[in-house]
Amino acid sequence: MKKEEIRLSDEFFELLKKYRSLIVKTGDKNFDEYVKNFYTKNLSQRKDELRKQIRSLNNKVYLLNNFKNKFFEYEMNVSEQNWSYQTFEEREQNFAIYRFLCKNLNVYARRKNMQKFQREIRECEEELKAIDSLDNYPERKDIISNLFIADSYYEKLEKAFRIYLTENKSSSFAKKYGKNVKSFNRKFFDSHLKEISDLQDGQQITFEF
């Protein structure tokens, strides 16, 4: 039985071309990596969030680096005999830290978590650096505006492309990646933009038997 393949419209490819022009990279690897984390947010608030997160992570690393001493200290702090010397807030804080230390009794888990926290600190610092770069490169503010526009374009592109994947399961593209509506997402879409663009000139008729 002959089946005509559902075509992606010319309007889809025109919009795709505009979308690709809006998400172009700056060449600054750090900025390109982290701009997706903050372009939709209030930048001042985001910087405050990152600084707060860095302080919290540094404190966790400090506690794990000094595990034996800190475990003994907070074991004493949470003992009932010391409650009368603490405010309710202090007691809650002491219990929170003690629970954290108890979760890291295993030396291997402790080491793994320290590495995780240190990696997260670096990521926060790199994102802060990316935000601060807007002061030195004000043209990057246009990139943030473009990403907002790209979001609205993507919503339309996604709808059309989901229909394409659903209706053309025997197409070479669908067969190559085994993608369906459930597994398709924006990360996949953005990493295959050229191949999706090439569908404009691809085979338009498929055959099913």
PDB file of N, CA and C in Angstrom, residues 71-171:
ATOM      1  N   PHE A  71      31.423  16.055  63.819  1.00  0.00           N
ATOM      2  CA  PHE A  71      30.435  15.053  64.246  1.00  0.00           C
ATOM      3  C   PHE A  71      30.328  15.038  65.766  1.00  0.00           C
ATOM      4  N   PHE A  72      31.473  15.069  66.437  1.00  0.00           N
ATOM      5  CA  PHE A  72      31.466  15.090  67.905  1.00  0.00           C
ATOM      6  C   PHE A  72      30.807  16.370  68.415  1.00  0.00           C
ATOM      7  N   GLU A  73      31.142  17.497  67.787  1.00  0.00           N
ATOM      8  CA  GLU A  73      30.589  18.796  68.214  1.00  0.00           C
ATOM      9  C   GLU A  73      29.069  18.805  68.117  1.00  0.00           C
ATOM     10  N   TYR A  74      28.529  18.359  66.969  1.00  0.00           N
ATOM     11  CA  TYR A  74      27.083  18.431  66.783  1.00  0.00           C
ATOM     12  C   TYR A  74      26.343  17.293  67.476  1.00  0.00           C
ATOM     13  N   GLU A  75      27.041  16.216  67.747  1.00  0.00           N
ATOM     14  CA  GLU A  75      26.450  15.172  68.569  1.00  0.00           C
ATOM     15  C   GLU A  75      26.183  15.713  69.969  1.00  0.00           C
ATOM     16  N   MET A  76      27.089  16.524  70.450  1.00  0.00           N
ATOM     17  CA  MET A  76      26.902  17.174  71.749  1.00  0.00           C
ATOM     18  C   MET A  76      25.824  18.248  71.670  1.00  0.00           C
ATOM     19  N   ASN A  77      25.828  19.005  70.578  1.00  0.00           N
ATOM     20  CA  ASN A  77      24.863  20.101  70.439  1.00  0.00           C
ATOM     21  C   ASN A  77      23.417  19.634  70.458  1.00  0.00           C
ATOM     22  N   VAL A  78      23.180  18.435  69.902  1.00  0.00           N
ATOM     23  CA  VAL A  78      21.791  17.958  69.813  1.00  0.00           C
ATOM     24  C   VAL A  78      21.374  17.117  71.018  1.00  0.00           C
ATOM     25  N   SER A  79      22.282  16.901  71.926  1.00  0.00           N
ATOM     26  CA  SER A  79      21.914  16.145  73.125  1.00  0.00           C
ATOM     27  C   SER A  79      20.962  16.971  73.995  1.00  0.00           C
ATOM     28  N   GLU A  80      20.030  16.307  74.568  1.00  0.00           N
ATOM     29  CA  GLU A  80      18.955  16.997  75.296  1.00  0.00           C
ATOM     30  C   GLU A  80      19.485  17.875  76.423  1.00  0.00           C
ATOM     31  N   GLN A  81      20.581  17.507  77.015  1.00  0.00           N
ATOM     32  CA  GLN A  81      21.121  18.272  78.137  1.00  0.00           C
ATOM     33  C   GLN A  81      21.557  19.684  77.726  1.00  0.00           C
ATOM     34  N   ASN A  82      21.753  19.903  76.412  1.00  0.00           N
ATOM     35  CA  ASN A  82      22.184  21.221  75.939  1.00  0.00           C
ATOM     36  C   ASN A  82      21.055  22.044  75.337  1.00  0.00           C
ATOM     37  N   TRP A  83      19.848  21.514  75.310  1.00  0.00           N
ATOM     38  CA  TRP A  83      18.749  22.229  74.674  1.00  0.00           C
ATOM     39  C   TRP A  83      18.437  23.552  75.364  1.00  0.00           C
ATOM     40  N   SER A  84      18.584  23.586  76.655  1.00  0.00           N
ATOM     41  CA  SER A  84      18.207  24.802  77.401  1.00  0.00           C
ATOM     42  C   SER A  84      19.097  25.994  77.048  1.00  0.00           C
ATOM     43  N   TYR A  85      20.250  25.715  76.470  1.00  0.00           N
ATOM     44  CA  TYR A  85      21.171  26.804  76.118  1.00  0.00           C
ATOM     45  C   TYR A  85      20.942  27.319  74.686  1.00  0.00           C
ATOM     46  N   GLN A  86      19.969  26.743  74.009  1.00  0.00           N
ATOM     47  CA  GLN A  86      19.767  27.065  72.596  1.00  0.00           C
ATOM     48  C   GLN A  86      18.377  27.637  72.348  1.00  0.00           C
ATOM     49  N   THR A  87      18.316  28.529  71.368  1.00  0.00           N
ATOM     50  CA  THR A  87      17.002  28.963  70.903  1.00  0.00           C
ATOM     51  C   THR A  87      16.414  27.844  70.041  1.00  0.00           C
ATOM     52  N   PHE A  88      15.133  27.950  69.744  1.00  0.00           N
ATOM     53  CA  PHE A  88      14.491  26.941  68.898  1.00  0.00           C
ATOM     54  C   PHE A  88      15.169  26.886  67.530  1.00  0.00           C
ATOM     55  N   GLU A  89      15.499  28.059  66.975  1.00  0.00           N
ATOM     56  CA  GLU A  89      16.128  28.111  65.661  1.00  0.00           C
ATOM     57  C   GLU A  89      17.519  27.457  65.680  1.00  0.00           C
ATOM     58  N   GLU A  90      18.278  27.716  66.744  1.00  0.00           N
ATOM     59  CA  GLU A  90      19.604  27.109  66.872  1.00  0.00           C
ATOM     60  C   GLU A  90      19.510  25.591  66.980  1.00  0.00           C
ATOM     61  N   ARG A  91      18.524  25.148  67.740  1.00  0.00           N
ATOM     62  CA  ARG A  91      18.352  23.710  67.912  1.00  0.00           C
ATOM     63  C   ARG A  91      18.001  23.051  66.572  1.00  0.00           C
ATOM     64  N   GLU A  92      17.112  23.682  65.810  1.00  0.00           N
ATOM     65  CA  GLU A  92      16.738  23.148  64.504  1.00  0.00           C
ATOM     66  C   GLU A  92      17.938  23.099  63.560  1.00  0.00           C
ATOM     67  N   GLN A  93      18.759  24.142  63.609  1.00  0.00           N
ATOM     68  CA  GLN A  93      19.951  24.187  62.772  1.00  0.00           C
ATOM     69  C   GLN A  93      20.946  23.086  63.172  1.00  0.00           C
ATOM     70  N   ASN A  94      21.117  22.903  64.472  1.00  0.00           N
ATOM     71  CA  ASN A  94      22.027  21.859  64.951  1.00  0.00           C
ATOM     72  C   ASN A  94      21.567  20.467  64.522  1.00  0.00           C
ATOM     73  N   PHE A  95      20.266  20.230  64.608  1.00  0.00           N
ATOM     74  CA  PHE A  95      19.741  18.931  64.191  1.00  0.00           C
ATOM     75  C   PHE A  95      19.909  18.727  62.686  1.00  0.00           C
ATOM     76  N   ALA A  96      19.713  19.787  61.905  1.00  0.00           N
ATOM     77  CA  ALA A  96      19.868  19.682  60.452  1.00  0.00           C
ATOM     78  C   ALA A  96      21.304  19.311  60.095  1.00  0.00           C
ATOM     79  N   ILE A  97      22.268  19.966  60.737  1.00  0.00           N
ATOM     80  CA  ILE A  97      23.679  19.665  60.473  1.00  0.00           C
ATOM     81  C   ILE A  97      24.030  18.261  60.940  1.00  0.00           C
ATOM     82  N   TYR A  98      23.511  17.878  62.092  1.00  0.00           N
ATOM     83  CA  TYR A  98      23.799  16.535  62.622  1.00  0.00           C
ATOM     84  C   TYR A  98      23.241  15.456  61.686  1.00  0.00           C
ATOM     85  N   ARG A  99      22.029  15.663  61.174  1.00  0.00           N
ATOM     86  CA  ARG A  99      21.449  14.703  60.238  1.00  0.00           C
ATOM     87  C   ARG A  99      22.298  14.607  58.973  1.00  0.00           C
ATOM     88  N   PHE A 100      22.794  15.761  58.520  1.00  0.00           N
ATOM     89  CA  PHE A 100      23.669  15.777  57.344  1.00  0.00           C
ATOM     90  C   PHE A 100      24.935  14.958  57.603  1.00  0.00           C
ATOM     91  N   LEU A 101      25.535  15.143  58.751  1.00  0.00           N
ATOM     92  CA  LEU A 101      26.754  14.407  59.082  1.00  0.00           C
ATOM     93  C   LEU A 101      26.479  12.908  59.214  1.00  0.00           C
ATOM     94  N   CYS A 102      25.334  12.561  59.776  1.00  0.00           N
ATOM     95  CA  CYS A 102      24.984  11.147  59.920  1.00  0.00           C
ATOM     96  C   CYS A 102      24.826  10.466  58.558  1.00  0.00           C
ATOM     97  N   LYS A 103      24.382  11.220  57.575  1.00  0.00           N
ATOM     98  CA  LYS A 103      24.227  10.660  56.228  1.00  0.00           C
ATOM     99  C   LYS A 103      25.585  10.427  55.553  1.00  0.00           C
ATOM    100  N   ASN A 104      26.633  10.987  56.150  1.00  0.00           N
ATOM    101  CA  ASN A 104      27.964  10.878  55.557  1.00  0.00           C
ATOM    102  C   ASN A 104      28.944  10.135  56.457  1.00  0.00           C
ATOM    103  N   LEU A 105      28.435   9.188  57.215  1.00  0.00           N
ATOM    104  CA  LEU A 105      29.297   8.401  58.097  1.00  0.00           C
ATOM    105  C   LEU A 105      30.297   7.550  57.304  1.00  0.00           C
ATOM    106  N   ASN A 106      29.846   7.051  56.150  1.00  0.00           N
ATOM    107  CA  ASN A 106      30.718   6.218  55.325  1.00  0.00           C
ATOM    108  C   ASN A 106      31.776   7.077  54.640  1.00  0.00           C
ATOM    109  N   VAL A 107      33.031   6.708  54.773  1.00  0.00           N
ATOM    110  CA  VAL A 107      34.123   7.518  54.248  1.00  0.00           C
ATOM    111  C   VAL A 107      34.064   7.639  52.735  1.00  0.00           C
ATOM    112  N   TYR A 108      33.617   6.579  52.059  1.00  0.00           N
ATOM    113  CA  TYR A 108      33.555   6.612  50.599  1.00  0.00           C
ATOM    114  C   TYR A 108      32.414   7.513  50.116  1.00  0.00           C
ATOM    115  N   ALA A 109      31.286   7.427  50.806  1.00  0.00           N
ATOM    116  CA  ALA A 109      30.162   8.309  50.477  1.00  0.00           C
ATOM    117  C   ALA A 109      30.543   9.758  50.740  1.00  0.00           C
ATOM    118  N   ARG A 110      31.299   9.965  51.821  1.00  0.00           N
ATOM    119  CA  ARG A 110      31.745  11.305  52.179  1.00  0.00           C
ATOM    120  C   ARG A 110      32.636  11.889  51.075  1.00  0.00           C
ATOM    121  N   ARG A 111      33.560  11.077  50.620  1.00  0.00           N
ATOM    122  CA  ARG A 111      34.472  11.528  49.566  1.00  0.00           C
ATOM    123  C   ARG A 111      33.713  11.835  48.271  1.00  0.00           C
ATOM    124  N   LYS A 112      32.764  10.967  47.946  1.00  0.00           N
ATOM    125  CA  LYS A 112      31.968  11.164  46.732  1.00  0.00           C
ATOM    126  C   LYS A 112      31.144  12.444  46.814  1.00  0.00           C
ATOM    127  N   ASN A 113      30.548  12.683  47.984  1.00  0.00           N
ATOM    128  CA  ASN A 113      29.736  13.885  48.157  1.00  0.00           C
ATOM    129  C   ASN A 113      30.586  15.152  48.140  1.00  0.00           C
ATOM    130  N   MET A 114      31.767  15.087  48.697  1.00  0.00           N
ATOM    131  CA  MET A 114      32.655  16.248  48.660  1.00  0.00           C
ATOM    132  C   MET A 114      32.988  16.617  47.231  1.00  0.00           C
ATOM    133  N   GLN A 115      33.270  15.615  46.406  1.00  0.00           N
ATOM    134  CA  GLN A 115      33.565  15.867  45.000  1.00  0.00           C
ATOM    135  C   GLN A 115      32.356  16.474  44.296  1.00  0.00           C
ATOM    136  N   LYS A 116      31.174  15.967  44.640  1.00  0.00           N
ATOM    137  CA  LYS A 116      29.928  16.487  44.062  1.00  0.00           C
ATOM    138  C   LYS A 116      29.722  17.945  44.450  1.00  0.00           C
ATOM    139  N   PHE A 117      29.907  18.269  45.724  1.00  0.00           N
ATOM    140  CA  PHE A 117      29.711  19.641  46.192  1.00  0.00           C
ATOM    141  C   PHE A 117      30.734  20.590  45.561  1.00  0.00           C
ATOM    142  N   GLN A 118      31.970  20.135  45.437  1.00  0.00           N
ATOM    143  CA  GLN A 118      33.008  20.968  44.833  1.00  0.00           C
ATOM    144  C   GLN A 118      32.713  21.227  43.363  1.00  0.00           C
ATOM    145  N   ARG A 119      32.166  20.219  42.684  1.00  0.00           N
ATOM    146  CA  ARG A 119      31.780  20.404  41.281  1.00  0.00           C
ATOM    147  C   ARG A 119      30.640  21.416  41.178  1.00  0.00           C
ATOM    148  N   GLU A 120      29.674  21.323  42.070  1.00  0.00           N
ATOM    149  CA  GLU A 120      28.545  22.253  42.056  1.00  0.00           C
ATOM    150  C   GLU A 120      28.992  23.678  42.373  1.00  0.00           C
ATOM    151  N   ILE A 121      29.985  23.824  43.255  1.00  0.00           N
ATOM    152  CA  ILE A 121      30.535  25.149  43.552  1.00  0.00           C
ATOM    153  C   ILE A 121      31.142  25.753  42.291  1.00  0.00           C
ATOM    154  N   ARG A 122      31.928  24.951  41.577  1.00  0.00           N
ATOM    155  CA  ARG A 122      32.547  25.439  40.337  1.00  0.00           C
ATOM    156  C   ARG A 122      31.491  25.851  39.317  1.00  0.00           C
ATOM    157  N   GLU A 123      30.421  25.070  39.226  1.00  0.00           N
ATOM    158  CA  GLU A 123      29.354  25.380  38.276  1.00  0.00           C
ATOM    159  C   GLU A 123      28.664  26.700  38.640  1.00  0.00           C
ATOM    160  N   CYS A 124      28.424  26.913  39.921  1.00  0.00           N
ATOM    161  CA  CYS A 124      27.821  28.172  40.376  1.00  0.00           C
ATOM    162  C   CYS A 124      28.742  29.346  40.068  1.00  0.00           C
ATOM    163  N   GLU A 125      30.028  29.177  40.309  1.00  0.00           N
ATOM    164  CA  GLU A 125      31.000  30.238  40.054  1.00  0.00           C
ATOM    165  C   GLU A 125      31.090  30.553  38.569  1.00  0.00           C
ATOM    166  N   GLU A 126      31.016  29.510  37.734  1.00  0.00           N
ATOM    167  CA  GLU A 126      31.071  29.717  36.285  1.00  0.00           C
ATOM    168  C   GLU A 126      29.822  30.443  35.795  1.00  0.00           C
ATOM    169  N   GLU A 127      28.674  30.112  36.377  1.00  0.00           N
ATOM    170  CA  GLU A 127      27.448  30.802  35.985  1.00  0.00           C
ATOM    171  C   GLU A 127      27.494  32.268  36.412  1.00  0.00           C
ATOM    172  N   LEU A 128      28.006  32.539  37.599  1.00  0.00           N
ATOM    173  CA  LEU A 128      28.182  33.926  38.029  1.00  0.00           C
ATOM    174  C   LEU A 128      29.080  34.686  37.068  1.00  0.00           C
ATOM    175  N   LYS A 129      30.140  34.028  36.631  1.00  0.00           N
ATOM    176  CA  LYS A 129      31.066  34.642  35.691  1.00  0.00           C
ATOM    177  C   LYS A 129      30.351  34.964  34.370  1.00  0.00           C
ATOM    178  N   ALA A 130      29.493  34.054  33.941  1.00  0.00           N
ATOM    179  CA  ALA A 130      28.742  34.267  32.701  1.00  0.00           C
ATOM    180  C   ALA A 130      27.800  35.457  32.829  1.00  0.00           C
ATOM    181  N   ILE A 131      27.133  35.573  33.978  1.00  0.00           N
ATOM    182  CA  ILE A 131      26.228  36.711  34.197  1.00  0.00           C
ATOM    183  C   ILE A 131      27.020  38.016  34.244  1.00  0.00           C
ATOM    184  N   ASP A 132      28.144  38.001  34.946  1.00  0.00           N
ATOM    185  CA  ASP A 132      28.963  39.209  35.063  1.00  0.00           C
ATOM    186  C   ASP A 132      29.532  39.647  33.710  1.00  0.00           C
ATOM    187  N   SER A 133      29.676  38.712  32.774  1.00  0.00           N
ATOM    188  CA  SER A 133      30.232  39.055  31.466  1.00  0.00           C
ATOM    189  C   SER A 133      29.312  39.994  30.683  1.00  0.00           C
ATOM    190  N   LEU A 134      28.042  40.062  31.098  1.00  0.00           N
ATOM    191  CA  LEU A 134      27.104  40.971  30.426  1.00  0.00           C
ATOM    192  C   LEU A 134      27.524  42.429  30.593  1.00  0.00           C
ATOM    193  N   ASP A 135      28.246  42.730  31.678  1.00  0.00           N
ATOM    194  CA  ASP A 135      28.722  44.096  31.896  1.00  0.00           C
ATOM    195  C   ASP A 135      29.830  44.452  30.905  1.00  0.00           C
ATOM    196  N   ASN A 136      30.657  43.484  30.564  1.00  0.00           N
ATOM    197  CA  ASN A 136      31.758  43.723  29.632  1.00  0.00           C
ATOM    198  C   ASN A 136      31.343  43.566  28.177  1.00  0.00           C
ATOM    199  N   TYR A 137      30.293  42.781  27.957  1.00  0.00           N
ATOM    200  CA  TYR A 137      29.803  42.554  26.596  1.00  0.00           C
ATOM    201  C   TYR A 137      28.297  42.830  26.553  1.00  0.00           C
ATOM    202  N   PRO A 138      27.907  44.110  26.569  1.00  0.00           N
ATOM    203  CA  PRO A 138      26.476  44.456  26.624  1.00  0.00           C
ATOM    204  C   PRO A 138      25.670  43.905  25.453  1.00  0.00           C
ATOM    205  N   GLU A 139      26.355  43.596  24.326  1.00  0.00           N
ATOM    206  CA  GLU A 139      25.625  43.038  23.181  1.00  0.00           C
ATOM    207  C   GLU A 139      25.042  41.665  23.505  1.00  0.00           C
ATOM    208  N   ARG A 140      25.554  41.040  24.550  1.00  0.00           N
ATOM    209  CA  ARG A 140      25.021  39.736  24.932  1.00  0.00           C
ATOM    210  C   ARG A 140      23.611  39.830  25.504  1.00  0.00           C
ATOM    211  N   LYS A 141      23.213  41.035  25.877  1.00  0.00           N
ATOM    212  CA  LYS A 141      21.836  41.221  26.337  1.00  0.00           C
ATOM    213  C   LYS A 141      20.858  40.979  25.193  1.00  0.00           C
ATOM    214  N   ASP A 142      21.328  41.252  23.955  1.00  0.00           N
ATOM    215  CA  ASP A 142      20.497  40.953  22.790  1.00  0.00           C
ATOM    216  C   ASP A 142      20.313  39.451  22.636  1.00  0.00           C
ATOM    217  N   ILE A 143      21.340  38.694  23.008  1.00  0.00           N
ATOM    218  CA  ILE A 143      21.251  37.236  22.928  1.00  0.00           C
ATOM    219  C   ILE A 143      20.160  36.732  23.864  1.00  0.00           C
ATOM    220  N   ILE A 144      20.095  37.331  25.060  1.00  0.00           N
ATOM    221  CA  ILE A 144      19.065  36.938  26.021  1.00  0.00           C
ATOM    222  C   ILE A 144      17.677  37.235  25.450  1.00  0.00           C
ATOM    223  N   SER A 145      17.519  38.413  24.822  1.00  0.00           N
ATOM    224  CA  SER A 145      16.236  38.752  24.188  1.00  0.00           C
ATOM    225  C   SER A 145      15.905  37.767  23.074  1.00  0.00           C
ATOM    226  N   ASN A 146      16.927  37.386  22.306  1.00  0.00           N
ATOM    227  CA  ASN A 146      16.717  36.439  21.209  1.00  0.00           C
ATOM    228  C   ASN A 146      16.272  35.075  21.715  1.00  0.00           C
ATOM    229  N   LEU A 147      16.815  34.677  22.873  1.00  0.00           N
ATOM    230  CA  LEU A 147      16.446  33.377  23.425  1.00  0.00           C
ATOM    231  C   LEU A 147      14.983  33.348  23.864  1.00  0.00           C
ATOM    232  N   PHE A 148      14.480  34.486  24.326  1.00  0.00           N
ATOM    233  CA  PHE A 148      13.061  34.571  24.670  1.00  0.00           C
ATOM    234  C   PHE A 148      12.209  34.353  23.417  1.00  0.00           C
ATOM    235  N   ILE A 149      12.604  34.995  22.324  1.00  0.00           N
ATOM    236  CA  ILE A 149      11.873  34.845  21.066  1.00  0.00           C
ATOM    237  C   ILE A 149      11.976  33.408  20.571  1.00  0.00           C
ATOM    238  N   ALA A 150      13.176  32.831  20.702  1.00  0.00           N
ATOM    239  CA  ALA A 150      13.390  31.449  20.263  1.00  0.00           C
ATOM    240  C   ALA A 150      12.472  30.489  21.010  1.00  0.00           C
ATOM    241  N   ASP A 151      12.205  30.770  22.276  1.00  0.00           N
ATOM    242  CA  ASP A 151      11.297  29.916  23.060  1.00  0.00           C
ATOM    243  C   ASP A 151       9.913  29.855  22.418  1.00  0.00           C
ATOM    244  N   SER A 152       9.416  31.011  21.998  1.00  0.00           N
ATOM    245  CA  SER A 152       8.085  31.046  21.394  1.00  0.00           C
ATOM    246  C   SER A 152       8.089  30.353  20.035  1.00  0.00           C
ATOM    247  N   TYR A 153       9.183  30.498  19.286  1.00  0.00           N
ATOM    248  CA  TYR A 153       9.296  29.807  18.002  1.00  0.00           C
ATOM    249  C   TYR A 153       9.330  28.293  18.218  1.00  0.00           C
ATOM    250  N   TYR A 154      10.062  27.891  19.240  1.00  0.00           N
ATOM    251  CA  TYR A 154      10.214  26.456  19.472  1.00  0.00           C
ATOM    252  C   TYR A 154       8.869  25.799  19.755  1.00  0.00           C
ATOM    253  N   GLU A 155       7.995  26.468  20.473  1.00  0.00           N
ATOM    254  CA  GLU A 155       6.682  25.898  20.778  1.00  0.00           C
ATOM    255  C   GLU A 155       5.947  25.510  19.496  1.00  0.00           C
ATOM    256  N   LYS A 156       6.044  26.354  18.475  1.00  0.00           N
ATOM    257  CA  LYS A 156       5.382  26.069  17.195  1.00  0.00           C
ATOM    258  C   LYS A 156       6.111  24.973  16.435  1.00  0.00           C
ATOM    259  N   LEU A 157       7.443  25.032  16.453  1.00  0.00           N
ATOM    260  CA  LEU A 157       8.237  24.010  15.769  1.00  0.00           C
ATOM    261  C   LEU A 157       8.026  22.635  16.393  1.00  0.00           C
ATOM    262  N   GLU A 158       7.984  22.601  17.719  1.00  0.00           N
ATOM    263  CA  GLU A 158       7.810  21.338  18.431  1.00  0.00           C
ATOM    264  C   GLU A 158       6.490  20.683  18.051  1.00  0.00           C
ATOM    265  N   LYS A 159       5.422  21.462  18.021  1.00  0.00           N
ATOM    266  CA  LYS A 159       4.100  20.914  17.709  1.00  0.00           C
ATOM    267  C   LYS A 159       4.100  20.278  16.327  1.00  0.00           C
ATOM    268  N   ALA A 160       4.669  20.989  15.354  1.00  0.00           N
ATOM    269  CA  ALA A 160       4.697  20.471  13.987  1.00  0.00           C
ATOM    270  C   ALA A 160       5.598  19.247  13.871  1.00  0.00           C
ATOM    271  N   PHE A 161       6.724  19.266  14.567  1.00  0.00           N
ATOM    272  CA  PHE A 161       7.670  18.162  14.438  1.00  0.00           C
ATOM    273  C   PHE A 161       7.172  16.911  15.154  1.00  0.00           C
ATOM    274  N   ARG A 162       6.430  17.089  16.238  1.00  0.00           N
ATOM    275  CA  ARG A 162       5.840  15.939  16.923  1.00  0.00           C
ATOM    276  C   ARG A 162       4.845  15.234  15.996  1.00  0.00           C
ATOM    277  N   ILE A 163       4.062  16.025  15.274  1.00  0.00           N
ATOM    278  CA  ILE A 163       3.115  15.440  14.318  1.00  0.00           C
ATOM    279  C   ILE A 163       3.879  14.685  13.232  1.00  0.00           C
ATOM    280  N   TYR A 164       4.965  15.282  12.776  1.00  0.00           N
ATOM    281  CA  TYR A 164       5.789  14.638  11.739  1.00  0.00           C
ATOM    282  C   TYR A 164       6.315  13.291  12.224  1.00  0.00           C
ATOM    283  N   LEU A 165       6.851  13.248  13.444  1.00  0.00           N
ATOM    284  CA  LEU A 165       7.393  12.001  13.973  1.00  0.00           C
ATOM    285  C   LEU A 165       6.302  10.946  14.167  1.00  0.00           C
ATOM    286  N   THR A 166       5.129  11.392  14.602  1.00  0.00           N
ATOM    287  CA  THR A 166       4.026  10.468  14.854  1.00  0.00           C
ATOM    288  C   THR A 166       3.500   9.859  13.561  1.00  0.00           C
ATOM    289  N   GLU A 167       3.387  10.705  12.546  1.00  0.00           N
ATOM    290  CA  GLU A 167       2.773  10.265  11.295  1.00  0.00           C
ATOM    291  C   GLU A 167       3.756   9.614  10.327  1.00  0.00           C
ATOM    292  N   ASN A 168       5.057   9.695  10.623  1.00  0.00           N
ATOM    293  CA  ASN A 168       6.061   9.170   9.683  1.00  0.00           C
ATOM    294  C   ASN A 168       7.050   8.247  10.393  1.00  0.00           C
ATOM    295  N   LYS A 169       6.522   7.243  11.057  1.00  0.00           N
ATOM    296  CA  LYS A 169       7.373   6.340  11.823  1.00  0.00           C
ATOM    297  C   LYS A 169       8.303   5.506  10.938  1.00  0.00           C
ATOM    298  N   SER A 170       7.970   5.409   9.641  1.00  0.00           N
ATOM    299  CA  SER A 170       8.814   4.646   8.723  1.00  0.00           C
ATOM    300  C   SER A 170       9.791   5.534   7.962  1.00  0.00           C
ATOM    301  N   SER A 171       9.828   6.827   8.284  1.00  0.00           N
ATOM    302  CA  SER A 171      10.766   7.724   7.608  1.00  0.00           C
ATOM    303  C   SER A 171      12.190   7.403   8.037  1.00  0.00           C
TER     304      SER A 171
END
